[in-house]
């Protein structure tokens, strides 16, 4: 029997074709093994029939080729064909669900392919522009504000108030000589007497009045006419009242009233802290009545907060104060005795208090953020809470306040951060602290024990202090203080009425008699209604409504919306879906595999050439005809 060599092109289509032929019967096999009529070739053989369709001599069996064990499977596709760049592209074009590419692959004419290529490239370009627009809008990280109304039981804020008179006149003797002499000099009666004497002296210097000649009255020389207090003269010792050159936006003659106040503040701040507290008004003397939602509170609920401007201020802060209802009867009610007979009229030119409503555990600054509340009045302060939620990076800058609170023990606000920042700079650069802000210094120093510095009083220290403050005011010195990420503000509206009535004033006198000695009781009983009412004030602080406004910053372009727009864009222009992207990913992976295996294929190509040479040699071998042990009839029938 002879072996026909099959078409080499057909054989080489098999993966890793090496030229090996199947095992066929040779001469010895035919002699040793009996012939079986029903013999069939093994399952892994392929048969090549002769034109008659019968089994005969010219039968060739091809063993199905399996790639050598040393050949990587990444070099062949799922059908066993060697991977080539063209086959990878063809396979992707024939199977992808991406629009346009299958039509380029299946089109029969070149111009049809060209049309589809142009359409695909145009769609890709427009899709790229569309995606660029979407991405540009997204990475701008714009935000918008959402306003909602909430309703719940509201926690009551902190209340800080100060008597506008910082020092009791009866306690002046506790201070130093400089302070006592200055207060004696600036008393209203002393200032008035000084101004009167100066006016009389000026009249004497002018001589007797002369009869005016007829004609128009002469006009005064142009310029600002002095006010009555501007002629007051005093040898001021406060070096801070004169700003260093180069730091003033508006210059000119300073106000005498401001100079008087600054000089007092300077001398008062020079006193020891304990002395200043003793000289100021006491909460036990001022507090007549305190109640929250009808429940009595006493002086133990108040915390002292000394200031240079108003002396002793007091903060009422209690976590148990929660408003379950709105209205005056469900808020805070305070009745205060102002001790107006202890006022120094030149320092405290009015009668009343300074009130500040602020968040819990925040730093109070009644001098800047406070509101004036007059005596002889019942003042009602209605509040509405405003809650703000801000977004941090990348949408904006805000501070959660955790670091600030851990360092200073106070709730973070932007103004508090800036105040602490500027004073920290003064301490570090000038080696001293601002004597007007000793309470602030003590709070800052508590965060770094052992850093004790003196107050700024020398000329060099004052120049350094004023330079830092001026650089801050002009923007040359910046602090990294941002708005808090969460903040509660309180909008306030006030209205007042005359208070107390004559009958209620008698009750207040009896209260004073129960807490004062007999001499003071007789003095109050002899007071007129007007003088008595000047000593008292009533304040009601409450929520107008438990509804509050919640302002929340949200992204203008949400992540979900961005991803949705991306999917809609690629689906609109090129018909891509998530699964289509997976197909593209697999296609790219196959390209990478093809490129990485290129060198290995060059080495294996030499081995395949050798295998094919061996195949050709073996195909040319003639297999001997087996010994005829069959009958003539079988041979005639063409059976092997």
XYZ file of C-alpha atoms in Angstrom:
640
model
C 0.000 0.000 0.000
C 1.283 3.422 -0.791
C 0.856 6.673 1.068
C -0.275 9.718 -0.750
C 1.017 12.979 0.486
C -1.864 15.233 1.242
C -2.064 18.812 0.054
C 0.656 20.612 1.986
C -1.402 23.777 2.199
C -4.197 21.822 3.870
C -1.827 20.129 6.296
C -0.102 23.273 7.301
C -3.378 24.849 8.354
C -3.167 22.693 11.418
C -1.603 24.462 14.407
C 2.087 23.696 14.785
C 2.156 21.523 11.634
C 5.326 19.440 11.843
C 4.926 16.964 8.949
C 4.402 13.846 11.106
C 2.329 11.144 9.460
C 0.109 8.653 11.184
C 1.056 5.187 12.100
C 0.132 2.831 9.263
C 0.498 -0.884 8.798
C 3.972 -1.793 7.719
C 5.014 -5.210 6.532
C 5.702 -6.658 9.952
C 2.429 -5.468 11.379
C 0.507 -7.157 8.574
C 2.256 -10.425 9.242
C 1.968 -10.354 13.023
C -1.552 -8.948 13.471
C -4.608 -10.616 11.976
C -6.813 -8.517 9.773
C -10.176 -7.572 11.145
C -12.884 -6.764 8.730
C -14.466 -4.232 11.026
C -11.258 -2.374 11.794
C -11.611 1.388 11.986
C -8.963 4.042 12.248
C -8.422 5.633 15.657
C -10.538 8.589 16.598
C -7.676 11.051 16.347
C -7.096 10.178 12.669
C -8.509 11.868 9.635
C -9.214 9.846 6.495
C -8.661 10.693 2.879
C -10.948 8.656 0.643
C -10.156 7.783 -2.907
C -12.414 9.102 -5.656
C -14.524 5.921 -5.598
C -15.373 6.471 -1.968
C -13.998 3.021 -1.047
C -11.234 2.004 1.260
C -8.334 0.878 -0.781
C -4.651 1.013 -1.271
C -4.413 4.703 -1.711
C -5.567 5.474 1.804
C -3.735 8.022 3.883
C -4.416 8.654 7.547
C -3.474 12.017 9.013
C -3.037 12.268 12.730
C -4.599 15.443 14.102
C -1.762 17.661 15.134
C -1.328 18.879 18.692
C 1.069 21.754 19.398
C 4.339 20.743 21.013
C 4.458 21.028 24.766
C 7.133 23.707 24.575
C 4.850 26.074 22.582
C 2.818 28.599 24.644
C -0.954 28.650 24.284
C -0.885 32.439 24.028
C 0.471 32.047 20.506
C -2.745 30.449 19.252
C -6.334 31.560 19.133
C -9.365 29.658 20.397
C -9.559 27.727 17.084
C -5.966 26.584 17.331
C -4.665 28.860 14.589
C -1.365 30.660 15.075
C -1.910 34.236 16.139
C -0.989 36.897 13.635
C -1.712 40.594 13.722
C -4.097 40.245 10.798
C -5.968 37.358 12.414
C -6.319 39.316 15.699
C -7.790 42.267 13.824
C -10.047 40.062 11.689
C -11.318 38.160 14.682
C -12.147 41.382 16.562
C -13.836 42.942 13.527
C -15.981 39.861 12.993
C -17.137 39.468 16.573
C -17.317 42.955 18.164
C -20.644 44.573 18.952
C -19.131 48.011 18.313
C -21.016 49.774 15.536
C -19.314 50.300 12.157
C -16.344 47.950 12.495
C -18.216 44.766 11.386
C -19.413 46.597 8.252
C -15.837 47.569 7.396
C -14.862 43.904 7.705
C -17.751 42.439 5.728
C -18.043 45.046 2.965
C -17.125 43.583 -0.458
C -16.095 46.771 -2.241
C -13.370 49.216 -1.366
C -15.591 52.272 -1.541
C -18.071 50.705 0.901
C -15.207 50.061 3.284
C -14.024 53.663 2.794
C -17.462 55.076 3.606
C -17.683 53.079 6.820
C -14.144 54.032 7.810
C -14.942 57.727 7.332
C -18.167 57.405 9.296
C -16.403 55.591 12.126
C -13.555 58.099 12.328
C -15.998 61.016 12.230
C -18.055 59.475 15.030
C -14.908 58.921 17.096
C -13.829 62.549 16.624
C -17.215 63.938 17.626
C -17.320 61.542 20.569
C -13.896 62.775 21.687
C -15.041 66.399 21.572
C -18.185 65.518 23.476
C -16.223 63.616 26.123
C -13.760 66.501 26.458
C -16.625 68.907 27.102
C -18.123 66.628 29.733
C -14.757 66.085 31.426
C -14.007 69.820 31.461
C -17.310 70.504 33.168
C -16.696 67.736 35.680
C -13.152 68.696 36.707
C -14.211 72.286 37.385
C -15.904 70.859 40.516
C -18.574 73.508 40.601
C -21.081 73.447 43.401
C -24.545 74.723 44.061
C -26.523 75.502 47.178
C -29.504 73.517 48.342
C -31.796 75.182 50.857
C -34.059 73.071 53.023
C -36.267 73.794 55.992
C -35.903 71.594 59.038
C -37.879 71.300 62.247
C -36.586 69.896 65.502
C -35.897 70.737 69.120
C -33.130 73.321 69.057
C -30.180 73.566 71.393
C -29.900 76.985 72.963
C -26.778 78.973 72.010
C -24.272 80.533 74.376
C -24.967 84.030 75.725
C -22.223 86.477 76.719
C -22.996 89.900 78.212
C -20.976 92.729 79.748
C -21.801 95.867 81.672
C -20.634 98.787 79.533
C -18.980 100.238 82.644
C -15.729 98.278 83.153
C -14.796 99.554 86.625
C -16.854 100.364 89.699
C -16.042 103.784 91.005
C -15.991 102.511 94.585
C -13.209 100.065 93.666
C -10.825 102.569 92.073
C -8.722 102.505 95.229
C -7.723 98.920 94.409
C -5.788 100.082 91.347
C -2.390 101.646 90.907
C -1.685 105.332 91.391
C -1.532 106.018 87.643
C -5.014 104.581 87.101
C -6.491 106.374 90.097
C -5.036 109.705 89.031
C -6.246 109.261 85.483
C -9.801 108.366 86.486
C -9.883 111.327 88.837
C -8.756 113.534 85.975
C -11.250 112.303 83.394
C -14.336 112.377 85.564
C -17.108 114.241 83.852
C -17.223 117.005 86.443
C -13.433 117.417 86.270
C -13.432 117.538 82.472
C -16.324 120.013 82.469
C -14.533 122.228 84.994
C -11.345 122.138 82.921
C -13.190 123.098 79.744
C -15.012 125.940 81.531
C -11.807 127.381 82.929
C -10.158 127.233 79.515
C -13.083 129.013 77.886
C -12.989 131.758 80.499
C -9.269 132.135 79.988
C -9.759 132.498 76.262
C -12.392 135.218 76.849
C -10.037 137.136 79.075
C -7.278 136.973 76.486
C -9.574 138.451 73.854
C -10.247 141.616 75.929
C -13.543 143.544 76.207
C -15.982 143.238 73.376
C -15.632 145.971 70.839
C -18.474 147.471 68.939
C -18.638 145.859 65.568
C -18.433 148.154 62.583
C -21.355 148.114 60.216
C -21.046 145.811 57.260
C -21.085 142.119 56.633
C -20.167 139.848 59.544
C -16.707 138.286 59.101
C -16.724 134.590 58.315
C -14.566 132.156 60.271
C -11.446 130.824 58.614
C -11.983 127.646 56.647
C -11.196 124.445 58.460
C -12.695 122.114 61.025
C -14.060 123.789 64.146
C -12.959 122.130 67.381
C -15.528 120.214 69.329
C -15.835 120.882 73.019
C -13.908 117.797 74.072
C -11.059 118.389 71.612
C -9.680 121.161 73.834
C -9.156 118.679 76.675
C -5.439 118.257 77.283
C -3.713 115.362 79.017
C -0.253 113.855 78.913
C -1.183 110.468 77.455
C 1.246 107.637 78.203
C -0.193 105.066 75.811
C 2.285 104.658 72.943
C -0.236 102.573 71.043
C -2.459 105.566 70.340
C 0.071 106.750 67.750
C 0.228 104.486 64.738
C 3.710 103.939 63.238
C 4.278 105.830 59.971
C 3.382 104.073 56.778
C 0.523 101.990 58.190
C -2.387 104.416 58.137
C -5.006 104.446 55.408
C -6.625 107.543 56.825
C -4.592 110.042 58.780
C -5.384 113.232 60.596
C -6.130 114.500 64.055
C -7.138 111.688 66.379
C -10.376 111.751 68.317
C -9.950 112.936 71.885
C -12.715 110.636 73.102
C -10.893 107.701 71.528
C -7.643 108.803 73.107
C -9.300 109.004 76.513
C -10.738 105.540 76.109
C -7.468 104.029 74.844
C -5.497 105.567 77.703
C -7.892 104.090 80.234
C -7.743 100.688 78.547
C -3.949 100.823 78.594
C -3.771 101.675 82.301
C -6.533 99.229 83.215
C -4.803 96.382 81.335
C -1.614 97.087 83.245
C -3.309 95.944 86.439
C -3.097 92.365 87.612
C -5.830 90.050 86.372
C -7.188 89.395 89.865
C -7.305 93.142 90.546
C -9.196 93.854 87.349
C -11.754 91.183 88.175
C -12.212 92.593 91.668
C -12.652 96.138 90.315
C -15.322 95.094 87.822
C -18.985 94.269 88.297
C -19.780 90.941 89.937
C -22.423 88.562 88.581
C -23.765 88.093 92.123
C -24.461 91.838 92.297
C -25.834 92.188 88.777
C -28.060 89.101 88.495
C -31.556 89.768 89.804
C -33.396 86.959 88.043
C -32.502 84.166 85.615
C -34.814 81.519 84.215
C -34.857 79.232 81.205
C -38.289 77.914 80.203
C -39.478 78.844 83.682
C -36.670 76.946 85.447
C -34.459 79.104 87.670
C -30.739 79.478 86.952
C -28.286 81.216 89.288
C -24.831 82.783 89.139
C -23.152 79.357 89.168
C -24.352 78.889 85.591
C -22.194 81.815 84.421
C -18.504 81.771 83.500
C -16.403 84.913 83.755
C -14.651 86.239 80.664
C -12.501 89.313 81.458
C -11.965 91.872 78.684
C -10.013 95.101 78.431
C -12.929 97.053 76.976
C -15.811 96.085 79.272
C -14.094 94.534 82.249
C -15.919 91.481 83.551
C -18.110 89.734 80.995
C -20.093 86.605 81.744
C -20.990 83.655 79.536
C -24.065 81.509 80.094
C -23.622 78.090 78.525
C -25.468 74.935 79.453
C -25.895 71.802 77.355
C -29.226 71.101 79.069
C -30.776 74.260 77.610
C -32.942 72.915 74.783
C -35.956 74.696 73.349
C -38.914 72.400 72.774
C -41.214 75.269 71.890
C -40.815 78.752 70.483
C -41.724 82.057 72.090
C -40.519 84.199 75.020
C -41.905 81.893 77.699
C -39.764 79.028 76.363
C -36.480 80.922 76.242
C -34.075 82.720 78.538
C -35.233 85.557 80.802
C -32.681 87.796 82.500
C -33.202 90.757 84.848
C -30.001 92.659 85.570
C -29.101 95.370 88.089
C -26.580 97.702 86.405
C -25.312 99.658 89.429
C -25.390 102.949 87.563
C -24.249 104.837 90.656
C -20.903 103.023 90.225
C -20.436 104.183 86.625
C -17.542 106.340 85.475
C -19.396 108.576 83.051
C -16.416 109.533 80.892
C -15.545 105.855 80.250
C -19.117 104.553 80.118
C -20.964 107.299 78.290
C -24.166 105.225 78.204
C -26.140 102.876 80.428
C -26.778 99.302 79.409
C -25.044 96.086 78.443
C -23.347 94.472 75.476
C -24.898 91.138 74.482
C -23.476 88.512 72.151
C -25.249 85.351 70.989
C -22.771 82.778 69.709
C -22.325 79.066 69.181
C -21.587 76.664 71.977
C -17.952 76.649 73.142
C -16.919 79.331 70.653
C -14.675 82.237 71.565
C -16.787 85.285 72.541
C -15.881 88.770 71.354
C -18.646 91.096 72.571
C -16.661 94.196 71.654
C -16.825 93.297 67.950
C -19.800 90.965 67.597
C -21.991 92.162 70.449
C -25.179 94.193 70.306
C -26.097 97.052 72.639
C -29.069 96.552 74.954
C -30.355 99.616 76.746
C -31.385 100.027 80.378
C -34.928 101.069 81.352
C -36.176 98.667 78.659
C -37.456 95.145 78.296
C -35.702 93.902 75.170
C -36.852 90.797 73.347
C -34.370 89.080 71.022
C -35.935 86.540 68.697
C -33.630 84.063 66.978
C -33.790 81.881 63.902
C -31.126 79.254 63.454
C -29.224 78.909 60.197
C -27.216 75.732 59.639
C -24.572 75.665 56.908
C -22.825 72.592 55.469
C -19.874 73.308 53.186
C -17.954 70.992 50.883
C -14.231 70.383 51.189
C -11.682 69.561 48.486
C -11.923 69.383 45.541
C -15.095 71.500 45.574
C -13.907 74.127 48.018
C -11.925 74.918 51.139
C -13.336 74.344 54.588
C -12.039 73.263 57.982
C -13.708 70.629 60.127
C -12.136 72.250 63.214
C -10.829 69.010 64.741
C -7.200 70.175 64.906
C -8.154 73.616 66.239
C -10.365 72.178 68.953
C -7.738 69.649 69.985
C -5.146 72.429 70.324
C -7.139 75.252 71.913
C -10.210 73.509 73.318
C -12.596 75.849 71.463
C -15.058 75.305 68.672
C -13.674 76.422 65.328
C -14.903 79.532 63.559
C -13.065 81.474 60.904
C -12.953 84.657 62.979
C -11.654 82.772 66.020
C -8.992 81.097 63.898
C -7.821 84.457 62.551
C -7.772 86.011 66.023
C -5.678 83.184 67.442
C -3.431 83.142 64.381
C -2.555 86.854 64.589
C -1.861 86.668 68.308
C 0.300 83.557 67.840
C 2.341 85.534 65.308
C 2.763 88.395 67.804
C 3.932 85.990 70.506
C 6.412 84.234 68.204
C 7.786 87.313 66.422
C 7.724 89.962 69.138
C 8.336 87.775 72.189
C 5.399 89.337 74.025
C 1.598 89.303 74.049
C -0.962 92.007 73.475
C -1.912 93.268 76.924
C -5.421 94.067 75.668
C -5.962 90.376 74.999
C -4.576 88.724 78.093
C -7.493 86.285 78.302
C -6.761 85.210 74.727
C -3.060 84.805 75.570
C -3.870 82.626 78.564
C -5.989 80.364 76.383
C -3.257 80.115 73.736
C -0.546 79.565 76.326
C -2.507 76.711 77.856
C -1.941 74.759 74.628
C 1.853 75.130 75.038
C 2.703 75.138 78.751
C 5.969 76.795 79.663
C 5.849 79.473 76.954
C 5.530 82.501 79.225
C 6.144 85.913 77.659
C 5.620 89.419 79.065
C 3.049 91.907 77.759
C 4.116 94.214 74.930
C 4.978 97.556 76.537
C 8.361 98.736 75.325
C 8.629 100.887 72.229
C 10.283 98.116 70.207
C 7.630 95.593 71.216
C 4.817 98.005 70.405
C 6.250 98.745 66.959
C 6.527 95.009 66.288
C 2.960 94.405 67.477
C 1.514 97.234 65.394
C 3.457 96.142 62.336
C 1.987 92.628 62.495
C -1.526 93.975 63.027
C -1.131 96.425 60.137
C 0.225 93.723 57.824
C -2.769 91.604 58.716
C -5.231 94.419 58.063
C -3.620 95.253 54.707
C -3.527 91.619 53.584
C 0.284 91.300 53.551
C 0.068 88.596 56.189
C -2.358 85.716 55.659
C -3.601 82.966 57.941
C -4.731 79.585 56.655
C -8.210 80.021 58.060
C -11.164 78.786 56.037
C -14.860 78.690 56.686
C -15.940 75.804 58.907
C -17.388 72.779 57.131
C -20.348 72.900 59.511
C -21.534 76.096 61.121
C -24.535 77.352 63.039
C -25.487 80.994 62.871
C -28.307 82.847 64.575
C -30.282 85.562 62.883
C -31.654 88.032 65.370
C -34.468 90.524 65.456
C -35.102 92.763 68.434
C -37.908 94.867 69.797
C -38.257 96.627 73.137
C -40.638 98.485 75.417
C -40.311 100.696 78.466
C -39.689 98.743 81.621
C -40.297 98.500 84.566
C -43.653 99.878 85.535
C -44.029 101.848 88.777
C -45.540 98.910 90.633
C -42.914 96.472 89.402
C -40.184 98.965 90.345
C -41.301 98.707 93.965
C -40.841 94.933 93.793
C -37.339 95.426 92.468
C -36.548 97.778 95.354
C -37.621 95.111 97.831
C -35.326 92.643 96.074
C -32.432 95.053 96.490
C -33.294 95.597 100.145
C -33.161 91.836 100.757
C -29.648 91.645 99.261
C -28.179 94.988 100.340
C -27.618 96.625 103.674
C -30.073 99.031 105.270
C -28.211 102.132 104.132
C -28.381 101.151 100.467
C -32.014 100.065 100.905
C -32.961 103.514 102.176
C -31.082 105.129 99.288
C -32.985 103.053 96.708
C -36.318 103.741 98.424
C -35.685 107.466 98.140
C -34.883 107.253 94.426
C -37.325 108.562 91.882
C -38.899 106.166 89.407
C -36.691 107.485 86.617
C -33.475 107.020 88.598
C -34.571 103.590 89.763
C -35.477 102.359 86.301
C -32.042 103.403 84.999
C -30.545 100.679 87.184
C -32.540 97.805 85.709
C -33.016 96.036 82.419
C -34.804 92.900 81.277
C -33.797 90.698 78.344
C -35.784 87.863 76.776
C -33.914 85.603 74.349
C -35.852 82.889 72.547
C -36.412 81.140 69.234
C -39.007 82.763 67.027
C -39.655 79.405 65.428
C -38.236 75.912 65.735
C -38.060 75.793 61.956
C -34.500 76.332 60.849
C -32.906 76.881 57.493
C -30.416 74.279 56.324
C -28.050 75.454 53.575
C -26.060 72.608 52.061
C -23.482 72.733 49.292
C -23.792 69.930 46.751
C -21.883 69.238 43.503
C -23.367 70.845 40.441
C -22.253 67.814 38.453
C -22.758 64.597 40.387
C -20.494 61.596 39.811
C -23.436 59.412 38.843
C -24.605 61.983 36.304
C -21.101 62.240 34.842
C -20.807 58.479 34.393
C -24.284 58.379 32.892
C -23.365 61.114 30.415
C -20.181 59.258 29.475
C -22.175 56.095 28.774
C -24.754 58.006 26.774
C -22.074 59.732 24.710
C -20.150 56.611 23.702
C -23.426 54.776 23.097
C -24.737 57.584 20.903
C -21.712 57.965 18.647
C -20.143 54.495 18.395
C -22.691 52.221 20.078
C -20.409 51.126 22.902
C -21.705 49.514 26.067
C -19.934 48.117 29.092
C -19.697 44.711 27.439
C -18.382 46.347 24.272
C -15.671 47.982 26.313
C -14.796 44.558 27.652
C -14.430 43.381 24.055
C -12.101 46.294 23.319
C -10.104 45.475 26.441
C -9.729 41.865 25.334
C -8.687 43.030 21.848
C -6.017 45.276 23.309
C -4.813 42.451 25.515
C -4.461 40.173 22.518
C -2.474 42.868 20.692
C -0.173 43.197 23.708
C 0.253 39.422 23.854
C 1.075 39.352 20.159
C 3.722 42.060 20.525
C 5.268 40.517 23.631
C 5.471 37.064 22.037
C 6.953 38.271 18.769
C 10.543 37.410 19.726
C 9.571 34.002 21.015
C 7.788 33.214 17.762
C 10.959 33.980 15.771
C 12.831 31.344 17.799
C 10.096 28.751 17.418
C 9.777 29.373 13.698
C 13.144 27.670 13.146
C 11.949 24.629 15.079
C 8.759 24.425 12.983
C 10.790 24.506 9.762
C 12.805 21.525 10.984
C 9.606 19.649 11.892
C 8.146 20.261 8.441
C 11.332 18.940 6.795
C 10.988 15.732 8.793
C 7.342 15.490 7.695
C 8.265 15.791 4.017
C 10.908 13.080 4.383
C 8.546 10.655 6.010
C 5.781 11.317 3.501
C 8.043 10.138 0.709
C 8.523 6.754 2.307
C 6.840 3.758 0.546
C 5.113 1.463 2.926
C 5.527 -2.264 1.905
C 2.382 -4.068 0.891
C 1.241 -6.432 3.612
C 1.440 -10.227 3.077
C -1.663 -11.465 1.389
C -3.372 -13.803 3.811
C -6.775 -12.974 2.496
C -8.854 -14.789 0.018
C -8.937 -13.703 -3.578
C -12.526 -12.662 -3.216
C -11.624 -10.185 -0.500
C -8.839 -8.799 -2.580
C -11.091 -8.459 -5.548
C -13.592 -6.580 -3.441
C -10.891 -4.051 -2.591
C -10.777 -4.813 1.106
C -7.512 -4.350 2.871
